[in-house]
XYZ file of C-alpha atoms in Angstrom:
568
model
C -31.347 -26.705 12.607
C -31.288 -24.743 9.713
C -30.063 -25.746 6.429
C -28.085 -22.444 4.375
C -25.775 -22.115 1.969
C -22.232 -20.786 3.590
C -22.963 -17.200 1.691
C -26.650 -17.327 3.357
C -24.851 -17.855 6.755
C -22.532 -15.563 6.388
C -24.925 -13.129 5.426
C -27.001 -14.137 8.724
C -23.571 -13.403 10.769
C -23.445 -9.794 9.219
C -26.555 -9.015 10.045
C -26.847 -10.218 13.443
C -23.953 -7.859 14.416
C -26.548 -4.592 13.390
C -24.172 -3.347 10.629
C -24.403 -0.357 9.010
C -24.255 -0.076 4.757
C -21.983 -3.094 3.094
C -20.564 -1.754 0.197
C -19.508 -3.602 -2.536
C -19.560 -5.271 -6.066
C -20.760 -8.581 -6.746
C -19.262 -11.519 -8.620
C -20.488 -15.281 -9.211
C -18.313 -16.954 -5.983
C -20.480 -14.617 -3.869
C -23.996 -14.671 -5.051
C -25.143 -16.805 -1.892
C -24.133 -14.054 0.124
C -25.675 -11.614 -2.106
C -28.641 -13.182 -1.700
C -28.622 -13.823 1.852
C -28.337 -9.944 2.279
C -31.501 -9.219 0.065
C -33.217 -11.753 1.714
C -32.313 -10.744 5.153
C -32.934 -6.616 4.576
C -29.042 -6.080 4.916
C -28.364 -2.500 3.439
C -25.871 -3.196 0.370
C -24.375 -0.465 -1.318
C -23.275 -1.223 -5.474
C -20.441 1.110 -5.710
C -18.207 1.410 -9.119
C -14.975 0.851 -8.183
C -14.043 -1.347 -5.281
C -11.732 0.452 -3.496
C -13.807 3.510 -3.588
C -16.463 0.709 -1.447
C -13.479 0.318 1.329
C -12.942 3.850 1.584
C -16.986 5.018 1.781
C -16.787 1.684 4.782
C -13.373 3.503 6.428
C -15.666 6.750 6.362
C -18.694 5.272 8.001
C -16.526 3.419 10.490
C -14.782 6.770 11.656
C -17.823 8.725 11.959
C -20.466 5.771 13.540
C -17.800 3.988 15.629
C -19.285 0.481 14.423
C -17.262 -1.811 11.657
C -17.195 -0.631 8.217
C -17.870 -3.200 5.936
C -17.148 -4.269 2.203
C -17.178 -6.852 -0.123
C -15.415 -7.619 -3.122
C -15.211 -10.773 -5.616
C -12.285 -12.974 -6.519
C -9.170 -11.492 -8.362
C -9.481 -8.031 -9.732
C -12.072 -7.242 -6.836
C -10.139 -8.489 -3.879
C -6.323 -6.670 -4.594
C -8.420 -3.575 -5.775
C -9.174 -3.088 -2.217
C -5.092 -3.267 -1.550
C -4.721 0.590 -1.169
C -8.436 1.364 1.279
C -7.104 -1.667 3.408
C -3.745 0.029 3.901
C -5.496 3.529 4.799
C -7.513 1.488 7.833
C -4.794 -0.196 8.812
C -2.602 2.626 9.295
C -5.439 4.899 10.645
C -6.285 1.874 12.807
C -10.089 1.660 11.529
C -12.594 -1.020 12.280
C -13.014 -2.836 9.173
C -14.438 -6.068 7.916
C -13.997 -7.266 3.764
C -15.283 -10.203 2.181
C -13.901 -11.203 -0.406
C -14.559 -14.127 -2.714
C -12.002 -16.818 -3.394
C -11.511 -19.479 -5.690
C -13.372 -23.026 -5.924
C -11.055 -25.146 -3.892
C -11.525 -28.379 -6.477
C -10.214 -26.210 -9.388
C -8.062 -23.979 -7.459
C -4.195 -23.410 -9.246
C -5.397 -24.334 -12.627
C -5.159 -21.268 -13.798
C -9.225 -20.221 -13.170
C -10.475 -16.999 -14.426
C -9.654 -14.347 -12.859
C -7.690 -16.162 -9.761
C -4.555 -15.399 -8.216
C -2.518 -15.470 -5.171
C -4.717 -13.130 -2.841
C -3.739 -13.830 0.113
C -0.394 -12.610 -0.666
C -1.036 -9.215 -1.682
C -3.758 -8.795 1.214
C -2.464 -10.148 3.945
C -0.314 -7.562 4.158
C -3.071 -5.136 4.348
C -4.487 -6.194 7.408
C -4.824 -7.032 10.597
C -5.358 -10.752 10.025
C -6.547 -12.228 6.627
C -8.955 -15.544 7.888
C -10.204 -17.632 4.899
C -12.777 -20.258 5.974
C -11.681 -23.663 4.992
C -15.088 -25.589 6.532
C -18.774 -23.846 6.265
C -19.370 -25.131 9.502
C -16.828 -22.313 11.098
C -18.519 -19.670 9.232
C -19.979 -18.682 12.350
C -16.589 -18.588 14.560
C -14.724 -16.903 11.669
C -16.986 -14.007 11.383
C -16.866 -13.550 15.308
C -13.200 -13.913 14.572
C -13.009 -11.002 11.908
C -15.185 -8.673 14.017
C -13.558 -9.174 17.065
C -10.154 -8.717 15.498
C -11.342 -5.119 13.870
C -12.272 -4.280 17.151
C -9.772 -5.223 19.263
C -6.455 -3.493 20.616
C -5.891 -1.050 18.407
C -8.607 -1.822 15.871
C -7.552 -1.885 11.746
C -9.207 -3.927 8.677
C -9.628 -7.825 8.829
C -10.555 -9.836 5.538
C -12.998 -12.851 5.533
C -12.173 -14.813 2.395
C -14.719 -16.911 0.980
C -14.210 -19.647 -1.317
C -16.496 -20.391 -4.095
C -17.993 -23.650 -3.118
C -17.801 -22.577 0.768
C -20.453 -19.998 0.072
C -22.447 -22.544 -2.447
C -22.360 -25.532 -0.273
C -25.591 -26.242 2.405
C -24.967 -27.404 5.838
C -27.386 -27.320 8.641
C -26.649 -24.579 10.823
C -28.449 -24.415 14.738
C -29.492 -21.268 15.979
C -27.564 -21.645 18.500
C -23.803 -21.389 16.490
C -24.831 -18.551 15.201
C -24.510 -16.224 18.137
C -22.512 -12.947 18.102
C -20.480 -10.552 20.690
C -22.253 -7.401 20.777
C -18.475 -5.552 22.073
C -17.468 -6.482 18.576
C -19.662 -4.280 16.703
C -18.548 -0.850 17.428
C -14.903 -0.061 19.054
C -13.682 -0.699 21.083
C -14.411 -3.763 22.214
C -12.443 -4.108 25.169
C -10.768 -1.665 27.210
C -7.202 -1.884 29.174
C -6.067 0.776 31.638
C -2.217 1.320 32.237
C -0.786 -0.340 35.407
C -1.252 2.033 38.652
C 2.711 2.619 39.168
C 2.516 4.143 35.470
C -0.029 6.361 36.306
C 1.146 7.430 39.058
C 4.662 8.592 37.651
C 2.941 9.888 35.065
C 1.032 12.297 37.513
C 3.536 13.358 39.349
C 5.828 14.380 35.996
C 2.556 16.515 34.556
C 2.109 18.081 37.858
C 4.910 19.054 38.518
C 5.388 20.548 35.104
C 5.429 24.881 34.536
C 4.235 24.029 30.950
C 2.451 21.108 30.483
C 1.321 20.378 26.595
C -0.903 17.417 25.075
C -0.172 16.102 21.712
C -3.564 14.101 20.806
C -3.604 11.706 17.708
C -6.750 9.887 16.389
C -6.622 7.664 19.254
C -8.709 10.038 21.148
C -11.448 9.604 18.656
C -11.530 5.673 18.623
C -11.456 5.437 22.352
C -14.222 8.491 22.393
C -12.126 9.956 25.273
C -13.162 13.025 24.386
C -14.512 14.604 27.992
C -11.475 12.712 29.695
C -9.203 14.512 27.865
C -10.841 18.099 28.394
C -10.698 17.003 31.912
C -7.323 16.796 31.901
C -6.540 19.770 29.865
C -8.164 21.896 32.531
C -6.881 20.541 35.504
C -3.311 20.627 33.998
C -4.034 24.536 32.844
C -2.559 22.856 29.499
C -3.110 23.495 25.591
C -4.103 20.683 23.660
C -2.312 20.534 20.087
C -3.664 18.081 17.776
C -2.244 16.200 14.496
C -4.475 15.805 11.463
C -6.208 12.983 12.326
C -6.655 13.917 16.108
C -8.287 16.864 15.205
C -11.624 17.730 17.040
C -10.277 15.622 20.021
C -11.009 18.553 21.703
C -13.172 21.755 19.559
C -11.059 23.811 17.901
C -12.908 27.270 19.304
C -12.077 25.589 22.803
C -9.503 27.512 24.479
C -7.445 24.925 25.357
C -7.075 23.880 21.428
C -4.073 25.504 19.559
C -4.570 23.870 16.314
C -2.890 21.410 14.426
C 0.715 20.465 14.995
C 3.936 19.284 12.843
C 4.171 19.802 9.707
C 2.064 22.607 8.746
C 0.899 24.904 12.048
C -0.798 27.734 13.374
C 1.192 28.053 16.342
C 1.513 24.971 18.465
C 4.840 23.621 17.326
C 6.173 27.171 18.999
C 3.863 26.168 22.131
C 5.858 22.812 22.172
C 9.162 24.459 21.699
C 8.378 25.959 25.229
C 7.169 23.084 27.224
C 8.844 21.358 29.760
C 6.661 18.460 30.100
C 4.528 16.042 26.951
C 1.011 14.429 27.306
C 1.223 12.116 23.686
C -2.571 10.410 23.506
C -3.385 7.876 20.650
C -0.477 9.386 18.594
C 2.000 7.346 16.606
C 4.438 10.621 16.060
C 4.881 9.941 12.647
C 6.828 11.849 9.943
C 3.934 14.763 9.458
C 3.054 14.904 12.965
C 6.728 15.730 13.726
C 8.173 17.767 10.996
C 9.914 14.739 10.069
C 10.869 13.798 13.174
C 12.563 17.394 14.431
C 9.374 17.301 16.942
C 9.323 17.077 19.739
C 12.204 18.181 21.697
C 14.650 15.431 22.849
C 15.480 16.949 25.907
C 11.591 17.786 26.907
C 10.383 14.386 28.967
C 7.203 12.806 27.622
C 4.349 10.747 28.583
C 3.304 8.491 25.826
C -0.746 7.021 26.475
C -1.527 3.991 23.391
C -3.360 1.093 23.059
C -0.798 -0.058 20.937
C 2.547 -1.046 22.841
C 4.580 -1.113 19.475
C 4.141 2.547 19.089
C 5.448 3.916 22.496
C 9.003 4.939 21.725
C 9.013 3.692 18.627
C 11.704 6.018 17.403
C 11.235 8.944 20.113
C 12.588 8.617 24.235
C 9.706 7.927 26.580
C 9.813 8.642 30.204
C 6.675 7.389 30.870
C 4.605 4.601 29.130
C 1.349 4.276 29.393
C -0.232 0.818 28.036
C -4.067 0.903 27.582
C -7.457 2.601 26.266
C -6.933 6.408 25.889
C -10.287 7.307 27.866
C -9.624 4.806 30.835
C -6.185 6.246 30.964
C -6.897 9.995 30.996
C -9.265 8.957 33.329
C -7.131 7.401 36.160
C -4.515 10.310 35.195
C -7.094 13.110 36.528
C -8.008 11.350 39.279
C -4.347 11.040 40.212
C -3.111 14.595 39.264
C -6.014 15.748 40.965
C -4.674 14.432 44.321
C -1.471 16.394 43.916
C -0.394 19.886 44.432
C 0.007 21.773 41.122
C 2.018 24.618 39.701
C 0.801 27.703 39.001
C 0.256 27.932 35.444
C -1.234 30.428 33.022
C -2.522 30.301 29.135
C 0.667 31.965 28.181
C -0.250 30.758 24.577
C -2.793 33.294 24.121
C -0.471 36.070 22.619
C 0.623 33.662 20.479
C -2.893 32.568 18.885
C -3.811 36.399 18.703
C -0.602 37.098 16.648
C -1.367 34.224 14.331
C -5.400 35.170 13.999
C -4.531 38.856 13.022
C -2.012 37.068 10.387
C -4.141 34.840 9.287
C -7.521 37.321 9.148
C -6.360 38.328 5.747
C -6.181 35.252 4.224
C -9.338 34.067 5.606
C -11.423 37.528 4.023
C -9.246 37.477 0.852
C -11.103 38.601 -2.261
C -8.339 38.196 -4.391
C -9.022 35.692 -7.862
C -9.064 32.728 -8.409
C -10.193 32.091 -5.399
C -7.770 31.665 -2.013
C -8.181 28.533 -0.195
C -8.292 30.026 3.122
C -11.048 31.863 1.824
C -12.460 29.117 1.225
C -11.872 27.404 4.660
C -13.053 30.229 6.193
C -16.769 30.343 4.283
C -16.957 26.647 5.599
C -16.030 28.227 8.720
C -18.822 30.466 8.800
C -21.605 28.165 7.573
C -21.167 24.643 8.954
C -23.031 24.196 12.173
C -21.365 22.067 14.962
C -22.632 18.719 13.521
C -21.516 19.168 10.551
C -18.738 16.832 9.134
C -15.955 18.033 6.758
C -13.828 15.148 4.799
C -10.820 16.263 3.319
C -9.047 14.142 0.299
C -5.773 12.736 0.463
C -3.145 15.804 -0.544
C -3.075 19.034 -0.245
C -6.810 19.499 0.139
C -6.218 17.472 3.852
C -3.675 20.188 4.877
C -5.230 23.707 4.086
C -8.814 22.253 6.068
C -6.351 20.251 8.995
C -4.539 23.692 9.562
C -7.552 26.414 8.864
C -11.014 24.729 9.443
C -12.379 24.832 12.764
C -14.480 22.425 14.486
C -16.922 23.770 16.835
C -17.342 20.809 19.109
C -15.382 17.216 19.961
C -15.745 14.333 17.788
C -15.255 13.329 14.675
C -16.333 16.185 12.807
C -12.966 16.490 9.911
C -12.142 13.165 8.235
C -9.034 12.652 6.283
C -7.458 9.971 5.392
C -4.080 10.112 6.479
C -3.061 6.350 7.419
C -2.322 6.121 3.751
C -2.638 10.136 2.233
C -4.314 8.161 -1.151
C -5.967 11.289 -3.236
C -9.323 9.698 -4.378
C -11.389 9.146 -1.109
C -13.124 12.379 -0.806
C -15.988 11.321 -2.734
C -16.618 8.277 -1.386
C -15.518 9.078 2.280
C -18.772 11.899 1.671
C -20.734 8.880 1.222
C -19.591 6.859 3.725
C -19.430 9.726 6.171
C -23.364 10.874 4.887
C -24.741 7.224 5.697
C -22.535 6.979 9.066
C -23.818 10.219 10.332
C -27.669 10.352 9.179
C -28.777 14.309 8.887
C -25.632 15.949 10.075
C -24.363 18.405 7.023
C -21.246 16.970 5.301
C -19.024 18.451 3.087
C -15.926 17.528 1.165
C -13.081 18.895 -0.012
C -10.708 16.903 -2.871
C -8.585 18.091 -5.572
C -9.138 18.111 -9.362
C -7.123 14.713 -9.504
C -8.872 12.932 -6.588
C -11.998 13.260 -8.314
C -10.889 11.918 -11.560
C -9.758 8.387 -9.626
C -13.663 8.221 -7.771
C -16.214 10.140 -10.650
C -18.162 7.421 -11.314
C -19.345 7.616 -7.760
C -21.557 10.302 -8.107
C -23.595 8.189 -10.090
C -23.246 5.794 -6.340
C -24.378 9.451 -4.588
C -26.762 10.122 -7.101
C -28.664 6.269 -6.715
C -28.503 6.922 -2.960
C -30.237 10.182 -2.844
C -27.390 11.497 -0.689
C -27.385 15.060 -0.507
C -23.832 16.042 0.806
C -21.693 19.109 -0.808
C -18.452 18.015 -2.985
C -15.807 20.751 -3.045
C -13.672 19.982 -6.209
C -10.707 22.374 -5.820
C -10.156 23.356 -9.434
C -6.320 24.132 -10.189
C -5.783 22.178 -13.012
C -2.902 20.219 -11.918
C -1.820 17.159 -8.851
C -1.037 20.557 -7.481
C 1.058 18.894 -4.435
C 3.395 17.410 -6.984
C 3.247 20.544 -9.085
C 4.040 22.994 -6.176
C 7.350 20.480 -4.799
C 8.122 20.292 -8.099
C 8.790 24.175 -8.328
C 10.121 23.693 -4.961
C 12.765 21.853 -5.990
C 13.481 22.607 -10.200
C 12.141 26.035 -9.698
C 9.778 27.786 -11.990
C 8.941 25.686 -15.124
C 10.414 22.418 -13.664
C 6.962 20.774 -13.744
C 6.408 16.848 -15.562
C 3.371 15.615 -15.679
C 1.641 17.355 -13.204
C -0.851 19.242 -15.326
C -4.252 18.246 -15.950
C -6.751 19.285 -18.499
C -9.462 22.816 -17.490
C -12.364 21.127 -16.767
C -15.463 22.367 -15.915
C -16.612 19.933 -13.052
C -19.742 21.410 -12.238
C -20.810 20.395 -16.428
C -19.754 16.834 -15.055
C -21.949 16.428 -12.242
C -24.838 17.744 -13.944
C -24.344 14.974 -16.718
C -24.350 12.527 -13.551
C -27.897 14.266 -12.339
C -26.138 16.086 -9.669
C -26.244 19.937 -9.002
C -23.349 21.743 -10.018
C -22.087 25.430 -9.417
C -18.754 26.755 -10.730
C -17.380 29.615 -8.323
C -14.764 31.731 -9.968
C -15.594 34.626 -7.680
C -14.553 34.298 -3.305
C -18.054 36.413 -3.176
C -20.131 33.188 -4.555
C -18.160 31.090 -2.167
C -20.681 31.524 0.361
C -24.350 31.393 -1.543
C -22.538 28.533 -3.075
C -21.859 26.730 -0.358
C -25.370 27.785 1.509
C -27.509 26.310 -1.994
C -26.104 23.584 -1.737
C -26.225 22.383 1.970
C -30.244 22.883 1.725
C -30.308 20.679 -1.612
C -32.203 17.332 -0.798
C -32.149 14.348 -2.546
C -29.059 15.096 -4.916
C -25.468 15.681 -3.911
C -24.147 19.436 -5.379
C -20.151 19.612 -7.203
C -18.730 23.109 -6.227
C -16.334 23.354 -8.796
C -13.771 26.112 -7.093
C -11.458 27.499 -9.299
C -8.012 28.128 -7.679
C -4.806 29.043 -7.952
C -2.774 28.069 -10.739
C 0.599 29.689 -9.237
C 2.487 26.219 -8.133
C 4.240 28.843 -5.478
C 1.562 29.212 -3.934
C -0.800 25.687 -3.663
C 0.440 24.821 -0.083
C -0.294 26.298 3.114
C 2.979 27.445 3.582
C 3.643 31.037 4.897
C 5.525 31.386 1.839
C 6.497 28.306 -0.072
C 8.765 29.960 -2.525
C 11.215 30.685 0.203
C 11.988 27.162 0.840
C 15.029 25.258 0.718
C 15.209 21.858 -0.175
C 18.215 20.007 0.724
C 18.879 16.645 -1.015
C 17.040 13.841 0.751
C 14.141 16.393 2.120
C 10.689 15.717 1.143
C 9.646 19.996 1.260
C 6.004 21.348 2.009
């Protein structure tokens, strides 16, 4: 037996379950736990804004696979988290935040800084535990791992109260064992039942045109070879929705880009198909051009972990209940027992129309600086480790639609469960820590990097060496472009921001910064600063100030809006 305080424990827990990076920021109901990390050699991160510490864990969880993890203290701490805890939820991301609550013997006497938690929380997450005993300290961090892990995985909070993590108890070695499954997801795999499966073979092939819409399910289940499998016994193009993407490389034949909302081609390949592969997908409103894809009358196979989200608004002939990798798996070893059609990659003509339409746009020299000009420098220079993390907005769309990733995996995180502007630069922190020596870049708006500045100085403690890509247009250029959408030119409120010169800000925060004005710097640029060490480097990009002309849109001044629509 071993007497430690409840934070001590706790801390003890955390570490026994080899975590990555907790990020956080300290407060007096948590100071046990604190301590019990320094003592033990847990890595703690100080970041300067709480939330921006959830989003930098959501980051290292989607690159690494293991549980991201955060703290935060009582009040102000715990419901800035709200909006990072929604963005793992909905992106179902392994996450684990522990948060400091009130002494129980003054509780609801008004104590600084205290309020009803649990209420604005709970609601964040996959299960809010507080721990009522420091005895169960033990079970209820097993409980909040496991949970993160688990089915389809998402954030859990451990709350804490004050004299919980003060108290002593004697604690045997023996309570304080862990699941090893729980650390990384997932956890535990299901497979869909065998009559499934097989119904689901024999509708793929039998299918002429066969297509396979993957989501980020792919990536949590790391199903990445099953799925390649699949696509190349099936002859069938894999199309892919922002947060699938890199389920299968981009440069792989079989990949015809993102789908939905914004396109190269696939949602024309999907138009023609006679038969749907959905994997890890939830078919939500971007994914499905607000729900006009895919066709009704086209049959589909949905594959989820998550039972909820099978025909959850769209018709399903098949369901397919389980892990994503042990289903593709029993799929291709029951298609491959079946006698297929003929088929041929009658999507090539297609991506060879849309590369000589999009070649221009990739080599434009026109100023300020195009943003597929941009995408396409990061084409040219990122090797296939490399991770790109794209900001909520419309700095997520222009890299989902024109960046290519050269291999499977995560190599492009955005955060689309929740679309917040604001995580790029902490997500490039997260993301840098979760994937030691790979090359990561970001991309965020003007705006997302006002909400998360102070983090440089986080980047700059760290000696983290990643590229930022601020995308100067002086404006929240998503609301500024549907706002001439809709009102037409000059219809813009408060969507402007101030010319800055970012590059002047991160050298006042000891960063490197380089202002490109000119698409020839893009590339020297970009090259100086991915062989920086030791300091992260702002590329302050100066863009388009046309509001016609922000989004990725063929041509977004020949839109119509109709009332109700939400245009892009």
């Amino acid at each position: 037996m071993v007497e430690r305080t409840g934070g001590h424990a706790l801390a003890e827990m955390v570490r026994r379950h080899g975590p990555g990076p907790v990020f956080g920021m300290g407060g007096f109901q948590l100071l046990p736990f604190y301590e019990g990390l320094r003592t033990l050699g847990v890595h703690h991160v100080l970041v300067n804004d709480e939330r921006a510490g959830a989003f930098a864990a959501d980051a290292y969880a989607r690159v690494s696979g293991r549980v991201g993890l955060c703290d935060a203290t009582l009040g102000p701490g715990a419901t800035n988290l709200v909006t990072a805890l929604v963005e793992s939820s909905n992106a179902g991301i392994p996450l684990v935040a522990v948060v400091g609550d009130a002494h129980r013997g003054y509780a609801r006497r008004n104590m600084t800084q205290e309020t009803w938690q649990e209420r604005l929380l709970g609601p964040a997450v996959k299960e809010y535990l507080r721990v009522e005993d420091i005895a169960r300290i033990p079970e209820l961090v097993r409980r909040a791992f496991a949970v993160a892990t688990s089915g389809r995985p998402g954030p859990a909070v451990l709350a804490v109260p004050e004299d919980v993590a003060h108290a002593e108890h004697d604690f045997a070695d023996a309570d304080l064992w862990v699941d090893p499954r729980c650390a990384a997801v997932p956890a535990l795999r299901s497979r869909p039942s065998r009559a499934a499966v097989a119904q689901a073979a024999e509708l793929l092939a039998g299918a002429w045109r066969p297509v396979v819409l993957a989501g980020g399910g792919v990536h949590l289940s790391g199903a990445y070879r099953e799925l390649a499998e699949l696509a190349e016994l099936l002859g069938a193009p894999v199309a892919h929705t922002l947060s699938g993407k890199g389920a299968v490389a981009c440069t792989d034949p079989s990949s015809i880009g993102l789908f939905g909302r914004y396109d190269r081609f696939a949602n024309e390949v999907i138009a023609q198909a006679d038969a749907l592969l959905v994997v890890g997908c939830k078919l939500g409103e971007i994914a499905t051009r607000r729900y006009a894809l895919p066709p009704p009358d086209v049959p589909m196979v949905h594959l989820d972990v998550a039972a909820e989200e099978i025909g959850r608004w769209a018709r399903v002939a098949v369901a397919l209940h389980g892990d994503a990798r042990e289903g593709l798996r029993d799929l291709v070893e029951a298609i491959g027992e079946l006698p297929q059609a003929s088929r041929e990659p009658y999507w090539e003509p297609l991506r060879q129309l849309w590369a000589a339409t999009a070649r221009p746009r990739y080599t434009s020299t026109e100023r300020p600086v195009h943003m597929a000009r941009l995408i396409g420098e990061l084409n040219a220079v990122l090797p296939p480790e490399a991770v790109l993390v794209a900001d909520g907005g419309f700095a997520s769309h222009w890299a989902g639609l024109l960046h290519d990733t050269k291999r499977a995996g995560r190599g492009f995180v955005a955060d689309r469960g929740f679309a917040s502007i604001g995580y790029g630069l902490p997500a490039a922190i997260g993301a840098s820590l979760g994937a030691p020596g790979a090359p990561v870049v970001a991309i965020t708006g003007d705006g997302g990097f006002n909400m998360a500045a102070g983090e440089l100085e986080t980047a700059r403690r760290l000696g983290l060496d990643f590229v930022l890509v601020v995308v100067n247009n002086a404006a929240s250029g998503y609301v500024k472009a549907l706002q001439h959408a809709v009102y037409g030119p000059g219809g813009y409120q408060s969507s402007d921001l101030l010319e800055l010169d970012y590059a002047a800000v991160a050298t006042a925060y000891g960063c490197r910064g380089i202002r490109v004005e000119d698409p020839a710097e893009l590339r020297p640029a970009l090259l100086a600063g991915l062989a920086e060490t030791g300091r992260p480097t702002v590329l302050d990009v100066v863009v388009t100030r046309d509001p016609a002309r922000m989004l990725p849109a063929a041509d977004s001044r020949a839109l119509t809006v109709r009332p109700g629509d939400r245009p892009a």
